[in-house]
Amino acid sequence: MSGFIAGAPVPSGHINTDTFWPSIDIEKLRKSLRIDSSVTPARLETAIIAAAISVNDELDAWLQAKRAEGFVALTEVPSPPVGDVTKHVYLYLRAIEAATGAEVCERYRGYDTTGSGSKNAEDTAPTIDDYRRDQRWAIRDFLGKSRTTVELL
């Protein structure tokens, strides 16, 4: 297996799920997670969609409550500003980003089954756990629930 990583331009775009949620900017997510072009656009799109399904499922009860209050988009829900977006928009996109990062890491750890590939899988395991933790924390923060971390000894 060579160390060559293609440097071709990566197509960009947006992924939209439910009209309530903000669209996901693929290029921005790719840059934020530092995902290079070795992850194909199709594979990244699949990971983002899987992440969105997971996050949207976890937030479904909250979504239904907000729709019952008359809100049609997350940007309409009162929330403190964080930069150029609201806290809820930021946390939603953060949860999607973290879930996508975990998905990509999990998929790419199995490509090289040589000794270096096995070592690489061990090196990425904490990153996968970190991404999953970040996803849980973003969702809990979004819902206004406290964070709890429990580690078995």
mmCIF file with all atom_site columns, N, CA and C in Angstrom, residues 11-30 40-53 56 92-93 96-97 100 104:
data_model
loop_
_atom_site.group_PDB
_atom_site.id
_atom_site.type_symbol
_atom_site.label_atom_id
_atom_site.label_alt_id
_atom_site.label_comp_id
_atom_site.label_asym_id
_atom_site.label_entity_id
_atom_site.label_seq_id
_atom_site.pdbx_PDB_ins_code
_atom_site.Cartn_x
_atom_site.Cartn_y
_atom_site.Cartn_z
_atom_site.occupancy
_atom_site.B_iso_or_equiv
_atom_site.pdbx_formal_charge
_atom_site.auth_seq_id
_atom_site.auth_comp_id
_atom_site.auth_asym_id
_atom_site.auth_atom_id
_atom_site.pdbx_PDB_model_num
ATOM 1   N N  . PRO A 1 11  ? -15.589 17.829 -4.467 1.00 0.00 ? 11  PRO A N  1
ATOM 2   C CA . PRO A 1 11  ? -16.859 18.507 -4.708 1.00 0.00 ? 11  PRO A CA 1
ATOM 3   C C  . PRO A 1 11  ? -17.484 18.980 -3.392 1.00 0.00 ? 11  PRO A C  1
ATOM 4   N N  . SER A 1 12  ? -18.179 20.084 -3.461 1.00 0.00 ? 12  SER A N  1
ATOM 5   C CA . SER A 1 12  ? -18.827 20.602 -2.268 1.00 0.00 ? 12  SER A CA 1
ATOM 6   C C  . SER A 1 12  ? -20.324 20.682 -2.495 1.00 0.00 ? 12  SER A C  1
ATOM 7   N N  . GLY A 1 13  ? -21.026 21.018 -1.466 1.00 0.00 ? 13  GLY A N  1
ATOM 8   C CA . GLY A 1 13  ? -22.470 21.135 -1.548 1.00 0.00 ? 13  GLY A CA 1
ATOM 9   C C  . GLY A 1 13  ? -23.053 21.123 -0.156 1.00 0.00 ? 13  GLY A C  1
ATOM 10  N N  . HIS A 1 14  ? -24.343 20.890 -0.096 1.00 0.00 ? 14  HIS A N  1
ATOM 11  C CA . HIS A 1 14  ? -25.046 20.854 1.179  1.00 0.00 ? 14  HIS A CA 1
ATOM 12  C C  . HIS A 1 14  ? -25.898 19.599 1.252  1.00 0.00 ? 14  HIS A C  1
ATOM 13  N N  . ILE A 1 15  ? -26.097 19.141 2.465  1.00 0.00 ? 15  ILE A N  1
ATOM 14  C CA . ILE A 1 15  ? -27.013 18.033 2.713  1.00 0.00 ? 15  ILE A CA 1
ATOM 15  C C  . ILE A 1 15  ? -28.141 18.585 3.565  1.00 0.00 ? 15  ILE A C  1
ATOM 16  N N  . ASN A 1 16  ? -29.343 18.362 3.101  1.00 0.00 ? 16  ASN A N  1
ATOM 17  C CA . ASN A 1 16  ? -30.525 18.820 3.819  1.00 0.00 ? 16  ASN A CA 1
ATOM 18  C C  . ASN A 1 16  ? -31.288 17.608 4.329  1.00 0.00 ? 16  ASN A C  1
ATOM 19  N N  . THR A 1 17  ? -31.738 17.697 5.561  1.00 0.00 ? 17  THR A N  1
ATOM 20  C CA . THR A 1 17  ? -32.580 16.639 6.098  1.00 0.00 ? 17  THR A CA 1
ATOM 21  C C  . THR A 1 17  ? -33.981 17.226 6.218  1.00 0.00 ? 17  THR A C  1
ATOM 22  N N  . ASP A 1 18  ? -34.553 17.231 7.366  1.00 0.00 ? 18  ASP A N  1
ATOM 23  C CA . ASP A 1 18  ? -35.851 17.850 7.599  1.00 0.00 ? 18  ASP A CA 1
ATOM 24  C C  . ASP A 1 18  ? -35.728 19.365 7.401  1.00 0.00 ? 18  ASP A C  1
ATOM 25  N N  . THR A 1 19  ? -36.764 20.007 6.929  1.00 0.00 ? 19  THR A N  1
ATOM 26  C CA . THR A 1 19  ? -36.721 21.452 6.681  1.00 0.00 ? 19  THR A CA 1
ATOM 27  C C  . THR A 1 19  ? -36.512 22.262 7.962  1.00 0.00 ? 19  THR A C  1
ATOM 28  N N  . PHE A 1 20  ? -36.762 21.671 9.113  1.00 0.00 ? 20  PHE A N  1
ATOM 29  C CA . PHE A 1 20  ? -36.567 22.364 10.381 1.00 0.00 ? 20  PHE A CA 1
ATOM 30  C C  . PHE A 1 20  ? -35.082 22.597 10.659 1.00 0.00 ? 20  PHE A C  1
ATOM 31  N N  . TRP A 1 21  ? -34.258 21.607 10.314 1.00 0.00 ? 21  TRP A N  1
ATOM 32  C CA . TRP A 1 21  ? -32.833 21.645 10.645 1.00 0.00 ? 21  TRP A CA 1
ATOM 33  C C  . TRP A 1 21  ? -32.034 22.399 9.594  1.00 0.00 ? 21  TRP A C  1
ATOM 34  N N  . PRO A 1 22  ? -30.937 23.029 10.002 1.00 0.00 ? 22  PRO A N  1
ATOM 35  C CA . PRO A 1 22  ? -30.101 23.735 9.019  1.00 0.00 ? 22  PRO A CA 1
ATOM 36  C C  . PRO A 1 22  ? -29.411 22.740 8.084  1.00 0.00 ? 22  PRO A C  1
ATOM 37  N N  . SER A 1 23  ? -29.092 23.216 6.877  1.00 0.00 ? 23  SER A N  1
ATOM 38  C CA . SER A 1 23  ? -28.382 22.343 5.944  1.00 0.00 ? 23  SER A CA 1
ATOM 39  C C  . SER A 1 23  ? -26.938 22.178 6.401  1.00 0.00 ? 23  SER A C  1
ATOM 40  N N  . ILE A 1 24  ? -26.337 21.092 5.988  1.00 0.00 ? 24  ILE A N  1
ATOM 41  C CA . ILE A 1 24  ? -24.980 20.755 6.394  1.00 0.00 ? 24  ILE A CA 1
ATOM 42  C C  . ILE A 1 24  ? -24.054 21.050 5.219  1.00 0.00 ? 24  ILE A C  1
ATOM 43  N N  . ASP A 1 25  ? -23.134 21.955 5.422  1.00 0.00 ? 25  ASP A N  1
ATOM 44  C CA . ASP A 1 25  ? -22.170 22.351 4.394  1.00 0.00 ? 25  ASP A CA 1
ATOM 45  C C  . ASP A 1 25  ? -21.052 21.304 4.356  1.00 0.00 ? 25  ASP A C  1
ATOM 46  N N  . ILE A 1 26  ? -21.001 20.525 3.284  1.00 0.00 ? 26  ILE A N  1
ATOM 47  C CA . ILE A 1 26  ? -20.047 19.424 3.190  1.00 0.00 ? 26  ILE A CA 1
ATOM 48  C C  . ILE A 1 26  ? -18.608 19.930 3.214  1.00 0.00 ? 26  ILE A C  1
ATOM 49  N N  . GLU A 1 27  ? -18.311 20.975 2.475  1.00 0.00 ? 27  GLU A N  1
ATOM 50  C CA . GLU A 1 27  ? -16.941 21.487 2.422  1.00 0.00 ? 27  GLU A CA 1
ATOM 51  C C  . GLU A 1 27  ? -16.494 22.027 3.779  1.00 0.00 ? 27  GLU A C  1
ATOM 52  N N  . LYS A 1 28  ? -17.379 22.750 4.452  1.00 0.00 ? 28  LYS A N  1
ATOM 53  C CA . LYS A 1 28  ? -17.046 23.290 5.769  1.00 0.00 ? 28  LYS A CA 1
ATOM 54  C C  . LYS A 1 28  ? -16.799 22.162 6.766  1.00 0.00 ? 28  LYS A C  1
ATOM 55  N N  . LEU A 1 29  ? -17.637 21.119 6.721  1.00 0.00 ? 29  LEU A N  1
ATOM 56  C CA . LEU A 1 29  ? -17.470 19.979 7.608  1.00 0.00 ? 29  LEU A CA 1
ATOM 57  C C  . LEU A 1 29  ? -16.151 19.266 7.290  1.00 0.00 ? 29  LEU A C  1
ATOM 58  N N  . ARG A 1 30  ? -15.848 19.077 6.021  1.00 0.00 ? 30  ARG A N  1
ATOM 59  C CA . ARG A 1 30  ? -14.598 18.420 5.612  1.00 0.00 ? 30  ARG A CA 1
ATOM 60  C C  . ARG A 1 30  ? -13.393 19.185 6.150  1.00 0.00 ? 30  ARG A C  1
ATOM 61  N N  . THR A 1 40  ? -13.622 9.693  -0.135 1.00 0.00 ? 40  THR A N  1
ATOM 62  C CA . THR A 1 40  ? -14.352 10.100 -1.332 1.00 0.00 ? 40  THR A CA 1
ATOM 63  C C  . THR A 1 40  ? -15.607 10.898 -0.968 1.00 0.00 ? 40  THR A C  1
ATOM 64  N N  . PRO A 1 41  ? -16.063 11.740 -1.893 1.00 0.00 ? 41  PRO A N  1
ATOM 65  C CA . PRO A 1 41  ? -17.299 12.493 -1.632 1.00 0.00 ? 41  PRO A CA 1
ATOM 66  C C  . PRO A 1 41  ? -18.482 11.578 -1.311 1.00 0.00 ? 41  PRO A C  1
ATOM 67  N N  . ALA A 1 42  ? -18.581 10.451 -2.002 1.00 0.00 ? 42  ALA A N  1
ATOM 68  C CA . ALA A 1 42  ? -19.697 9.534  -1.743 1.00 0.00 ? 42  ALA A CA 1
ATOM 69  C C  . ALA A 1 42  ? -19.615 8.959  -0.334 1.00 0.00 ? 42  ALA A C  1
ATOM 70  N N  . ARG A 1 43  ? -18.412 8.587  0.096  1.00 0.00 ? 43  ARG A N  1
ATOM 71  C CA . ARG A 1 43  ? -18.243 8.021  1.434  1.00 0.00 ? 43  ARG A CA 1
ATOM 72  C C  . ARG A 1 43  ? -18.525 9.072  2.507  1.00 0.00 ? 43  ARG A C  1
ATOM 73  N N  . LEU A 1 44  ? -18.063 10.305 2.266  1.00 0.00 ? 44  LEU A N  1
ATOM 74  C CA . LEU A 1 44  ? -18.318 11.377 3.230  1.00 0.00 ? 44  LEU A CA 1
ATOM 75  C C  . LEU A 1 44  ? -19.810 11.683 3.299  1.00 0.00 ? 44  LEU A C  1
ATOM 76  N N  . GLU A 1 45  ? -20.465 11.714 2.152  1.00 0.00 ? 45  GLU A N  1
ATOM 77  C CA . GLU A 1 45  ? -21.907 11.975 2.129  1.00 0.00 ? 45  GLU A CA 1
ATOM 78  C C  . GLU A 1 45  ? -22.655 10.893 2.913  1.00 0.00 ? 45  GLU A C  1
ATOM 79  N N  . THR A 1 46  ? -22.253 9.646  2.741  1.00 0.00 ? 46  THR A N  1
ATOM 80  C CA . THR A 1 46  ? -22.881 8.549  3.474  1.00 0.00 ? 46  THR A CA 1
ATOM 81  C C  . THR A 1 46  ? -22.692 8.726  4.981  1.00 0.00 ? 46  THR A C  1
ATOM 82  N N  . ALA A 1 47  ? -21.481 9.115  5.385  1.00 0.00 ? 47  ALA A N  1
ATOM 83  C CA . ALA A 1 47  ? -21.196 9.322  6.811  1.00 0.00 ? 47  ALA A CA 1
ATOM 84  C C  . ALA A 1 47  ? -22.013 10.488 7.371  1.00 0.00 ? 47  ALA A C  1
ATOM 85  N N  . ILE A 1 48  ? -22.141 11.559 6.612  1.00 0.00 ? 48  ILE A N  1
ATOM 86  C CA . ILE A 1 48  ? -22.924 12.719 7.066  1.00 0.00 ? 48  ILE A CA 1
ATOM 87  C C  . ILE A 1 48  ? -24.393 12.350 7.204  1.00 0.00 ? 48  ILE A C  1
ATOM 88  N N  . ILE A 1 49  ? -24.914 11.623 6.232  1.00 0.00 ? 49  ILE A N  1
ATOM 89  C CA . ILE A 1 49  ? -26.321 11.227 6.293  1.00 0.00 ? 49  ILE A CA 1
ATOM 90  C C  . ILE A 1 49  ? -26.574 10.310 7.484  1.00 0.00 ? 49  ILE A C  1
ATOM 91  N N  . ALA A 1 50  ? -25.676 9.358  7.725  1.00 0.00 ? 50  ALA A N  1
ATOM 92  C CA . ALA A 1 50  ? -25.820 8.474  8.889  1.00 0.00 ? 50  ALA A CA 1
ATOM 93  C C  . ALA A 1 50  ? -25.785 9.294  10.179 1.00 0.00 ? 50  ALA A C  1
ATOM 94  N N  . ALA A 1 51  ? -24.889 10.269 10.229 1.00 0.00 ? 51  ALA A N  1
ATOM 95  C CA . ALA A 1 51  ? -24.795 11.141 11.411 1.00 0.00 ? 51  ALA A CA 1
ATOM 96  C C  . ALA A 1 51  ? -26.086 11.931 11.598 1.00 0.00 ? 51  ALA A C  1
ATOM 97  N N  . ALA A 1 52  ? -26.603 12.484 10.519 1.00 0.00 ? 52  ALA A N  1
ATOM 98  C CA . ALA A 1 52  ? -27.828 13.289 10.594 1.00 0.00 ? 52  ALA A CA 1
ATOM 99  C C  . ALA A 1 52  ? -29.014 12.446 11.052 1.00 0.00 ? 52  ALA A C  1
ATOM 100 N N  . ILE A 1 53  ? -29.103 11.222 10.558 1.00 0.00 ? 53  ILE A N  1
ATOM 101 C CA . ILE A 1 53  ? -30.193 10.338 10.982 1.00 0.00 ? 53  ILE A CA 1
ATOM 102 C C  . ILE A 1 53  ? -30.103 10.084 12.481 1.00 0.00 ? 53  ILE A C  1
ATOM 103 N N  . ASN A 1 56  ? -30.791 13.470 14.425 1.00 0.00 ? 56  ASN A N  1
ATOM 104 C CA . ASN A 1 56  ? -32.198 13.844 14.281 1.00 0.00 ? 56  ASN A CA 1
ATOM 105 C C  . ASN A 1 56  ? -33.107 12.919 15.087 1.00 0.00 ? 56  ASN A C  1
ATOM 106 N N  . TYR A 1 92  ? -26.252 21.769 17.156 1.00 0.00 ? 92  TYR A N  1
ATOM 107 C CA . TYR A 1 92  ? -26.773 20.787 16.198 1.00 0.00 ? 92  TYR A CA 1
ATOM 108 C C  . TYR A 1 92  ? -25.685 20.428 15.187 1.00 0.00 ? 92  TYR A C  1
ATOM 109 N N  . LEU A 1 93  ? -25.060 21.444 14.605 1.00 0.00 ? 93  LEU A N  1
ATOM 110 C CA . LEU A 1 93  ? -24.010 21.191 13.612 1.00 0.00 ? 93  LEU A CA 1
ATOM 111 C C  . LEU A 1 93  ? -22.800 20.507 14.252 1.00 0.00 ? 93  LEU A C  1
ATOM 112 N N  . ILE A 1 96  ? -23.606 16.821 14.537 1.00 0.00 ? 96  ILE A N  1
ATOM 113 C CA . ILE A 1 96  ? -23.483 16.200 13.205 1.00 0.00 ? 96  ILE A CA 1
ATOM 114 C C  . ILE A 1 96  ? -22.013 16.000 12.868 1.00 0.00 ? 96  ILE A C  1
ATOM 115 N N  . GLU A 1 97  ? -21.203 17.024 13.119 1.00 0.00 ? 97  GLU A N  1
ATOM 116 C CA . GLU A 1 97  ? -19.772 16.962 12.814 1.00 0.00 ? 97  GLU A CA 1
ATOM 117 C C  . GLU A 1 97  ? -19.093 15.843 13.606 1.00 0.00 ? 97  GLU A C  1
ATOM 118 N N  . THR A 1 100 ? -20.173 12.433 12.350 1.00 0.00 ? 100 THR A N  1
ATOM 119 C CA . THR A 1 100 ? -19.534 12.175 11.058 1.00 0.00 ? 100 THR A CA 1
ATOM 120 C C  . THR A 1 100 ? -18.074 11.790 11.252 1.00 0.00 ? 100 THR A C  1
ATOM 121 N N  . VAL A 1 104 ? -16.398 8.275  9.987  1.00 0.00 ? 104 VAL A N  1
ATOM 122 C CA . VAL A 1 104 ? -15.279 8.225  9.051  1.00 0.00 ? 104 VAL A CA 1
ATOM 123 C C  . VAL A 1 104 ? -14.104 7.474  9.675  1.00 0.00 ? 104 VAL A C  1
#
